[in-house]
Short mmCIF file of C-alpha atoms in Angstrom, two decimals:
data_model
loop_
_atom_site.label_atom_id
_atom_site.label_comp_id
_atom_site.label_asym_id
_atom_site.label_seq_id
_atom_site.Cartn_x
_atom_site.Cartn_y
_atom_site.Cartn_z
CA MET A 126 -167.54 67.91 123.53
CA ASN A 127 -169.86 66.49 121.41
CA LYS A 128 -169.08 63.45 119.65
CA ARG A 129 -168.61 64.84 116.18
CA GLU A 130 -165.74 66.63 117.54
CA LEU A 131 -164.16 64.17 119.58
CA ILE A 132 -163.84 61.51 116.81
CA ARG A 133 -162.79 64.63 114.78
CA ARG A 134 -159.82 65.54 117.30
CA THR A 135 -158.93 61.96 118.37
CA ALA A 136 -158.91 60.95 114.42
CA ILE A 137 -156.51 63.92 113.52
CA GLU A 138 -154.22 62.60 116.38
CA ILE A 139 -154.19 59.16 115.12
CA ILE A 140 -153.47 59.91 111.26
CA ALA A 141 -150.71 62.18 111.75
CA GLU A 142 -148.90 59.74 113.69
CA GLU A 143 -149.64 56.54 111.40
CA GLY A 144 -150.77 57.91 108.49
CA TYR A 145 -154.38 58.01 107.11
CA TYR A 146 -153.49 54.50 105.43
CA ASN A 147 -152.89 52.55 108.15
CA THR A 148 -155.42 54.71 110.41
CA LYS A 149 -158.59 52.13 110.93
CA VAL A 150 -162.26 53.51 112.07
CA GLN A 151 -161.84 50.77 114.42
CA ILE A 152 -158.78 52.10 115.99
CA ILE A 153 -159.97 55.73 116.33
CA ALA A 154 -163.30 54.33 118.38
CA GLU A 155 -160.84 52.73 120.37
CA GLN A 156 -158.85 55.49 121.16
CA ALA A 157 -161.82 57.55 121.62
CA GLU A 158 -163.68 55.23 123.59
CA ILE A 159 -166.54 54.87 122.06
CA ALA A 160 -168.17 52.19 120.16
CA VAL A 161 -167.98 51.83 116.14
CA GLY A 162 -171.49 52.18 116.09
CA THR A 163 -171.29 55.63 117.56
CA VAL A 164 -168.50 56.24 114.97
CA TYR A 165 -170.60 55.25 111.74
CA ASN A 166 -173.81 57.61 113.81
CA TYR A 167 -171.75 60.28 112.02
CA PHE A 168 -169.53 59.07 109.46
CA SER A 169 -170.33 56.58 107.13
CA ASN A 170 -166.75 55.97 106.05
CA LYS A 171 -162.87 57.07 107.09
CA GLU A 172 -162.81 59.02 103.89
CA GLU A 173 -166.08 61.20 105.30
CA ILE A 174 -164.04 61.89 108.67
CA LEU A 175 -161.03 62.92 106.78
CA ASN A 176 -163.10 65.61 104.39
CA TYR A 177 -164.57 66.92 108.03
CA ILE A 178 -161.51 67.43 109.38
CA PHE A 179 -160.64 69.41 105.82
CA LYS A 180 -163.98 71.27 105.66
CA VAL A 181 -163.33 72.76 109.58
CA GLU A 182 -159.63 73.51 108.46
CA PHE A 183 -160.84 75.28 104.89
CA ASP A 184 -164.10 76.67 106.75
CA LYS A 185 -160.86 78.16 109.41
CA ARG A 186 -159.48 79.37 106.47
CA LEU A 187 -162.58 81.34 104.74
CA ASP A 188 -163.57 82.70 107.90
CA ILE A 189 -160.50 84.42 107.75
CA LEU A 190 -160.77 85.99 104.38
CA LYS A 191 -163.83 87.08 105.30
CA ARG A 192 -163.28 88.84 107.77
CA LEU A 193 -160.17 90.65 106.41
CA LYS A 194 -162.23 91.25 103.01
CA VAL A 195 -164.38 94.10 104.98
CA GLU A 196 -161.92 95.38 107.02
CA ALA A 197 -160.61 99.15 106.92
CA ILE A 198 -156.70 98.37 106.18
CA SER A 199 -154.65 97.95 103.10
CA PHE A 200 -154.79 95.24 100.68
CA LYS A 201 -151.04 95.07 101.56
CA GLU A 202 -152.01 94.27 105.69
CA LYS A 203 -155.06 92.31 104.21
CA LEU A 204 -152.44 89.62 102.51
CA ASN A 205 -149.99 89.79 105.65
CA LEU A 206 -152.32 89.04 108.13
CA PHE A 207 -154.06 86.28 105.81
CA LEU A 208 -150.58 84.68 105.97
CA GLU A 209 -149.53 85.11 109.07
CA GLU A 210 -152.64 83.85 110.58
CA HIS A 211 -152.38 80.49 108.11
CA PHE A 212 -148.77 79.80 108.95
CA GLN A 213 -149.40 80.15 112.68
CA GLU A 214 -152.37 77.98 112.60
CA LEU A 215 -150.06 74.99 110.68
CA GLU A 216 -147.45 75.85 113.10
CA THR A 217 -149.63 75.64 116.59
CA ASN A 218 -151.35 72.46 115.36
CA PRO A 219 -148.58 70.13 114.10
CA ALA A 220 -150.92 67.42 114.19
CA THR A 221 -154.02 68.57 112.37
CA THR A 222 -151.14 70.13 109.62
CA SER A 223 -149.55 66.59 109.49
CA VAL A 224 -152.94 65.46 108.17
CA LEU A 225 -153.76 68.39 105.88
CA VAL A 226 -150.09 68.20 104.17
CA GLN A 227 -150.94 64.28 103.53
CA GLU A 228 -154.06 65.36 101.34
CA SER A 229 -151.69 65.90 98.19
CA GLN A 230 -150.75 61.93 98.82
CA LEU A 231 -154.35 60.44 99.43
CA PRO A 232 -155.86 58.21 96.78
CA ARG A 233 -157.87 60.96 94.65
CA LYS A 234 -160.43 58.10 92.55
CA HIS A 235 -163.19 60.01 94.16
CA SER A 236 -161.95 63.75 95.41
CA LEU A 237 -163.04 64.42 98.53
CA LYS A 238 -165.93 67.06 98.40
CA ALA A 239 -164.27 69.54 100.99
CA VAL A 240 -160.76 69.76 99.46
CA ASP A 241 -162.77 70.62 95.89
CA ASP A 242 -164.90 73.14 97.34
CA PHE A 243 -161.66 74.74 98.84
CA ILE A 244 -159.80 75.30 95.89
CA ASN A 245 -162.42 76.78 94.13
CA GLU A 246 -163.41 79.44 96.78
CA LEU A 247 -160.82 80.63 98.36
CA PRO A 248 -159.20 81.98 95.25
CA GLU A 249 -162.07 83.16 94.42
CA LEU A 250 -163.10 85.38 97.59
CA LEU A 251 -158.70 86.44 97.25
CA ALA A 252 -159.78 87.13 93.63
CA GLU A 253 -162.44 89.86 94.77
CA MET A 254 -160.39 91.65 97.27
CA ILE A 255 -157.52 91.82 94.72
CA GLU A 256 -160.24 93.24 92.11
CA SER A 257 -160.84 95.79 94.65
CA ALA A 258 -157.41 96.30 95.31
CA LYS A 259 -156.59 96.74 91.91
CA LYS A 260 -159.47 99.99 91.70
CA LYS A 261 -158.46 101.40 94.34
CA LYS A 262 -154.53 101.49 92.31
CA GLU A 263 -153.06 99.77 95.87
CA ILE A 264 -151.66 97.39 93.30
CA ARG A 265 -150.77 97.25 89.29
CA ASP A 266 -153.37 96.12 86.79
CA VAL A 267 -153.04 92.33 87.04
CA ASN A 268 -156.21 89.80 86.28
CA SER A 269 -157.49 89.16 89.46
CA SER A 270 -158.21 85.07 88.94
CA LEU A 271 -155.00 84.23 87.88
CA ILE A 272 -152.87 85.71 90.29
CA ALA A 273 -155.04 84.74 93.36
CA ASN A 274 -155.21 81.37 92.01
CA ALA A 275 -151.30 81.29 91.72
CA ILE A 276 -150.87 82.91 94.74
CA PHE A 277 -153.35 80.21 96.36
CA TYR A 278 -151.20 77.83 94.68
CA THR A 279 -147.75 79.25 96.03
CA ILE A 280 -148.87 79.46 99.62
CA ARG A 281 -150.02 76.05 99.21
CA GLY A 282 -147.53 74.43 97.96
CA MET A 283 -145.00 76.37 100.50
CA ALA A 284 -147.10 75.37 103.61
CA SER A 285 -146.42 71.75 102.45
CA LYS A 286 -142.94 72.39 101.59
CA VAL A 287 -142.41 74.00 105.64
CA VAL A 288 -143.60 70.95 106.44
CA LEU A 289 -141.87 68.43 105.14
CA ASN A 290 -138.70 70.24 104.75
CA GLU A 291 -136.60 70.72 108.03
CA HIS A 292 -134.73 73.19 106.68
CA TYR A 293 -137.51 75.74 106.62
CA ASN A 294 -139.21 77.68 109.51
CA PHE A 295 -142.78 79.06 109.15
CA ASP A 296 -141.64 82.39 110.25
CA GLN A 297 -139.02 82.83 107.45
CA THR A 298 -141.25 81.18 104.83
CA LYS A 299 -144.06 83.40 105.67
CA GLU A 300 -141.89 86.39 105.50
CA GLU A 301 -140.28 85.42 101.98
CA LEU A 302 -143.62 84.72 100.73
CA MET A 303 -145.30 87.66 101.25
CA ASN A 304 -141.94 89.68 100.18
CA LEU A 305 -142.46 87.33 96.78
CA LEU A 306 -146.07 88.20 96.65
CA TRP A 307 -146.59 92.05 97.15
CA CYS A 308 -143.72 92.93 95.41
CA GLY A 309 -145.30 90.96 92.50
CA ILE A 310 -148.34 92.70 92.29
CA LYS A 311 -147.65 96.44 94.34
CA ASN A 312 -148.29 99.74 91.79
CA MET B 178 -139.62 54.16 66.82
CA ASN B 179 -138.64 51.21 69.02
CA LYS B 180 -140.95 49.50 71.33
CA ARG B 181 -140.71 51.52 74.52
CA GLU B 182 -141.16 54.79 72.51
CA LEU B 183 -144.42 53.45 70.67
CA ILE B 184 -145.58 51.82 74.57
CA ARG B 185 -145.31 55.22 75.97
CA ARG B 186 -147.02 57.05 73.08
CA THR B 187 -149.78 54.32 72.66
CA ALA B 188 -150.30 54.61 76.41
CA ILE B 189 -150.51 58.54 76.48
CA GLU B 190 -153.15 58.79 74.25
CA ILE B 191 -154.99 55.92 76.10
CA ILE B 192 -154.72 57.56 79.28
CA ALA B 193 -155.69 61.26 78.16
CA GLU B 194 -158.92 59.46 76.67
CA GLU B 195 -159.97 57.15 79.37
CA GLY B 196 -158.18 58.36 82.17
CA TYR B 197 -155.70 56.23 84.00
CA TYR B 198 -157.55 54.19 85.93
CA ASN B 199 -159.38 52.99 83.21
CA THR B 200 -156.60 52.10 80.81
CA LYS B 201 -155.44 48.16 81.03
CA VAL B 202 -152.16 47.30 79.63
CA GLN B 203 -154.01 45.24 77.40
CA ILE B 204 -155.52 47.83 76.31
CA ILE B 205 -152.11 49.65 75.48
CA ALA B 206 -150.66 46.26 74.05
CA GLU B 207 -153.72 46.12 71.22
CA GLN B 208 -153.70 49.98 70.67
CA ALA B 209 -150.09 49.52 69.71
CA GLU B 210 -150.56 46.13 68.10
CA ILE B 211 -147.76 44.36 70.20
CA ALA B 212 -148.44 41.50 72.31
CA VAL B 213 -149.35 42.17 76.33
CA GLY B 214 -145.83 39.85 76.81
CA THR B 215 -143.78 42.31 75.19
CA VAL B 216 -145.58 45.33 77.20
CA TYR B 217 -144.01 43.30 79.95
CA ASN B 218 -140.98 43.11 78.81
CA TYR B 219 -140.39 46.58 79.05
CA PHE B 220 -142.39 47.50 82.20
CA SER B 221 -143.71 45.44 85.04
CA ASN B 222 -146.85 46.93 85.35
CA LYS B 223 -148.83 50.26 84.15
CA GLU B 224 -147.76 51.95 87.11
CA GLU B 225 -144.22 52.11 85.75
CA ILE B 226 -145.14 52.83 82.45
CA LEU B 227 -146.81 56.40 83.93
CA ASN B 228 -143.76 57.21 85.77
CA TYR B 229 -142.24 56.40 82.02
CA ILE B 230 -144.09 59.35 80.70
CA PHE B 231 -143.78 61.66 83.51
CA LYS B 232 -140.15 60.63 83.37
CA VAL B 233 -139.72 62.14 79.19
CA GLU B 234 -141.12 64.82 80.61
CA PHE B 235 -139.68 66.04 83.38
CA ASP B 236 -136.28 65.07 81.53
CA LYS B 237 -137.25 67.76 79.09
CA ARG B 238 -137.47 70.68 81.71
CA LEU B 239 -134.44 69.75 83.72
CA ASP B 240 -132.53 69.82 80.01
CA ILE B 241 -134.52 73.08 79.62
CA LEU B 242 -133.42 74.15 82.77
CA LYS B 243 -129.58 72.97 82.32
CA ARG B 244 -128.96 74.69 78.81
CA LEU B 245 -130.40 77.99 80.34
CA LYS B 246 -128.20 77.81 83.22
CA VAL B 247 -125.27 78.13 81.07
CA GLU B 248 -126.55 80.51 78.82
CA ALA B 249 -124.98 84.27 78.31
CA ILE B 250 -128.90 85.91 79.51
CA SER B 251 -129.74 87.76 82.23
CA PHE B 252 -132.15 85.61 84.63
CA LYS B 253 -134.87 87.41 83.51
CA GLU B 254 -134.38 86.47 79.93
CA LYS B 255 -133.94 82.90 81.62
CA LEU B 256 -137.20 82.50 83.81
CA ASN B 257 -139.29 84.50 80.36
CA LEU B 258 -137.76 81.39 78.40
CA PHE B 259 -138.26 78.51 80.88
CA LEU B 260 -142.03 79.85 81.01
CA GLU B 261 -142.37 80.25 77.35
CA GLU B 262 -141.01 76.68 76.42
CA HIS B 263 -142.48 74.53 79.70
CA PHE B 264 -145.83 75.94 79.04
CA GLN B 265 -145.60 75.75 74.70
CA GLU B 266 -144.60 72.10 75.29
CA LEU B 267 -148.14 71.99 77.33
CA GLU B 268 -149.94 73.27 75.04
CA THR B 269 -148.82 71.40 71.60
CA ASN B 270 -149.11 68.58 73.41
CA PRO B 271 -152.50 68.15 75.17
CA ALA B 272 -152.70 64.14 74.97
CA THR B 273 -149.46 64.34 77.41
CA THR B 274 -150.08 67.68 79.15
CA SER B 275 -153.77 65.49 79.90
CA VAL B 276 -151.71 63.20 81.72
CA LEU B 277 -149.04 65.18 83.33
CA VAL B 278 -152.03 67.11 85.31
CA GLN B 279 -153.85 63.77 86.10
CA GLU B 280 -151.10 63.05 88.40
CA SER B 281 -152.32 65.21 91.30
CA GLN B 282 -155.72 62.89 90.71
CA LEU B 283 -153.46 59.64 90.91
CA PRO B 284 -153.11 56.83 93.76
CA ARG B 285 -149.88 58.02 95.59
CA LYS B 286 -150.43 54.95 97.90
CA HIS B 287 -146.48 54.26 96.40
CA SER B 288 -144.94 57.57 95.46
CA LEU B 289 -144.05 57.72 91.27
CA LYS B 290 -140.01 57.69 91.77
CA ALA B 291 -139.65 59.90 88.16
CA VAL B 292 -142.57 62.39 89.91
CA ASP B 293 -140.59 62.52 92.98
CA ASP B 294 -137.17 63.51 91.49
CA PHE B 295 -138.95 66.23 89.59
CA ILE B 296 -139.99 68.03 92.93
CA ASN B 297 -136.71 67.75 94.01
CA GLU B 298 -134.21 68.28 91.48
CA LEU B 299 -135.83 71.30 89.45
CA PRO B 300 -136.36 73.53 92.32
CA GLU B 301 -132.43 72.53 93.57
CA LEU B 302 -131.45 73.46 89.67
CA LEU B 303 -133.33 77.05 89.96
CA ALA B 304 -132.36 77.37 93.62
CA GLU B 305 -128.61 77.72 91.70
CA MET B 306 -129.45 80.01 89.43
CA ILE B 307 -131.13 82.17 91.85
CA GLU B 308 -128.43 82.22 93.92
CA SER B 309 -126.36 83.13 91.19
CA ALA B 310 -128.32 85.94 89.65
CA LYS B 311 -128.48 87.47 93.44
CA LYS B 312 -125.01 87.42 93.46
CA LYS B 313 -125.07 90.10 90.30
CA LYS B 314 -127.41 91.80 91.79
CA GLU B 315 -130.58 90.90 88.88
CA ILE B 316 -132.53 89.97 91.60
CA ARG B 317 -132.85 91.03 95.36
CA ASP B 318 -131.81 89.37 98.79
CA VAL B 319 -134.00 86.99 98.83
CA ASN B 320 -133.66 83.37 99.89
CA SER B 321 -132.80 81.37 96.92
CA SER B 322 -133.90 77.50 98.17
CA LEU B 323 -137.38 78.55 99.23
CA ILE B 324 -137.99 80.79 96.27
CA ALA B 325 -137.04 78.37 93.93
CA ASN B 326 -139.53 75.95 95.60
CA ALA B 327 -142.28 78.93 95.92
CA ILE B 328 -141.82 79.20 91.78
CA PHE B 329 -141.77 75.57 90.97
CA TYR B 330 -145.57 75.80 93.07
CA THR B 331 -146.93 78.49 91.39
CA ILE B 332 -146.11 77.28 87.53
CA ARG B 333 -146.72 73.59 88.31
CA GLY B 334 -150.33 75.18 90.23
CA MET B 335 -151.21 77.13 87.70
CA ALA B 336 -150.38 74.82 84.37
CA SER B 337 -153.26 72.47 85.82
CA LYS B 338 -155.80 75.65 86.24
CA VAL B 339 -154.74 76.45 82.62
CA VAL B 340 -155.73 73.09 81.57
CA LEU B 341 -158.69 72.41 83.80
CA ASN B 342 -160.11 75.97 83.27
CA GLU B 343 -161.04 76.89 79.96
CA HIS B 344 -161.34 80.97 80.73
CA TYR B 345 -157.23 80.70 81.07
CA ASN B 346 -155.30 80.09 78.06
CA PHE B 347 -151.65 79.34 78.22
CA ASP B 348 -150.02 82.94 76.88
CA GLN B 349 -151.91 85.20 79.07
CA THR B 350 -151.34 82.60 81.97
CA LYS B 351 -147.29 82.78 81.05
CA GLU B 352 -147.68 86.49 80.27
CA GLU B 353 -149.09 87.23 83.91
CA LEU B 354 -146.63 84.14 86.15
CA MET B 355 -143.54 86.52 84.22
CA ASN B 356 -145.08 90.22 85.56
CA LEU B 357 -145.99 87.92 88.99
CA LEU B 358 -142.89 86.33 89.58
CA TRP B 359 -140.16 88.44 87.95
CA CYS B 360 -141.65 91.87 89.92
CA GLY B 361 -141.24 89.75 93.25
CA ILE B 362 -137.86 89.27 92.94
CA LYS B 363 -137.03 91.99 90.72
CA ASN B 364 -133.93 94.40 92.56
#
């Protein structure tokens, strides 16, 4: 495993366990069995490590959407598959998910670039898919950009809700969300 | 106007203009033409002033929901009226809205009690209304609590999106949201 990846994985475990505030670069280095100086060769501070953790996760979601976008299936199937793959990622990587959910509790004086990019890029890609589904009359006449953002915020909010609330589970949440969103836009 | 209200209104204007980080209790006192010590008679720090600003706004929304809950109108009308009144409040009080939207950028080391209460109480009240609408067959068979949270996150996310994005306006956003949510749950 390369050093950057080793630092990322180690940081995820520690932040998930201890919380972002209590995590020190020193501890990440110790746990990864590398020198603190080596960590600083890759990341200039703790925030940059966090930004990289987000970037890797966000890139995964962008990849899913980009792949689905060009597939020869209905928009309904695309939306369903996106929800399925997104929630599956969250469910199978509880430590990473715990870090992602902490995002909303982090200091925002300087916002994280990876988070900003994600909030802008993902709804944009989704809006293009919605626009194309609209032209094919798969869905009703909606404002694609607005609905893409609404879908994005719903999925984001509900993902963190599932993690923080023991009464919900990923499967049930995914099903309810899919029904809400699909019924909400179908023709 | 009582002192607490004077401090609240003055703080809203300054935070909206300067941002939460750049706002000092000293400046709020000067602008309100009262002594700094007087501010500290009502609030022990800047965070408490912010918490109170949120509390007033959240109480308004809870009042709207509580009033609508017992009105003899359909759930569709209730949802529509809630969206209308909520977005109207946001539109007619731009300074307050600007403070509310900054919430997602604020430090969360110690979360604000008013924000936490709101995030828990409002969806709970909405879930009760959804449950009752379900029993009356006004809407389809949904998981009331889950859908209440999904609706809550969508409204919250889109409200901040409207404020931060000049391409959207409140009226259009309210219409699109109402259609998405109502179509999403109707029978």
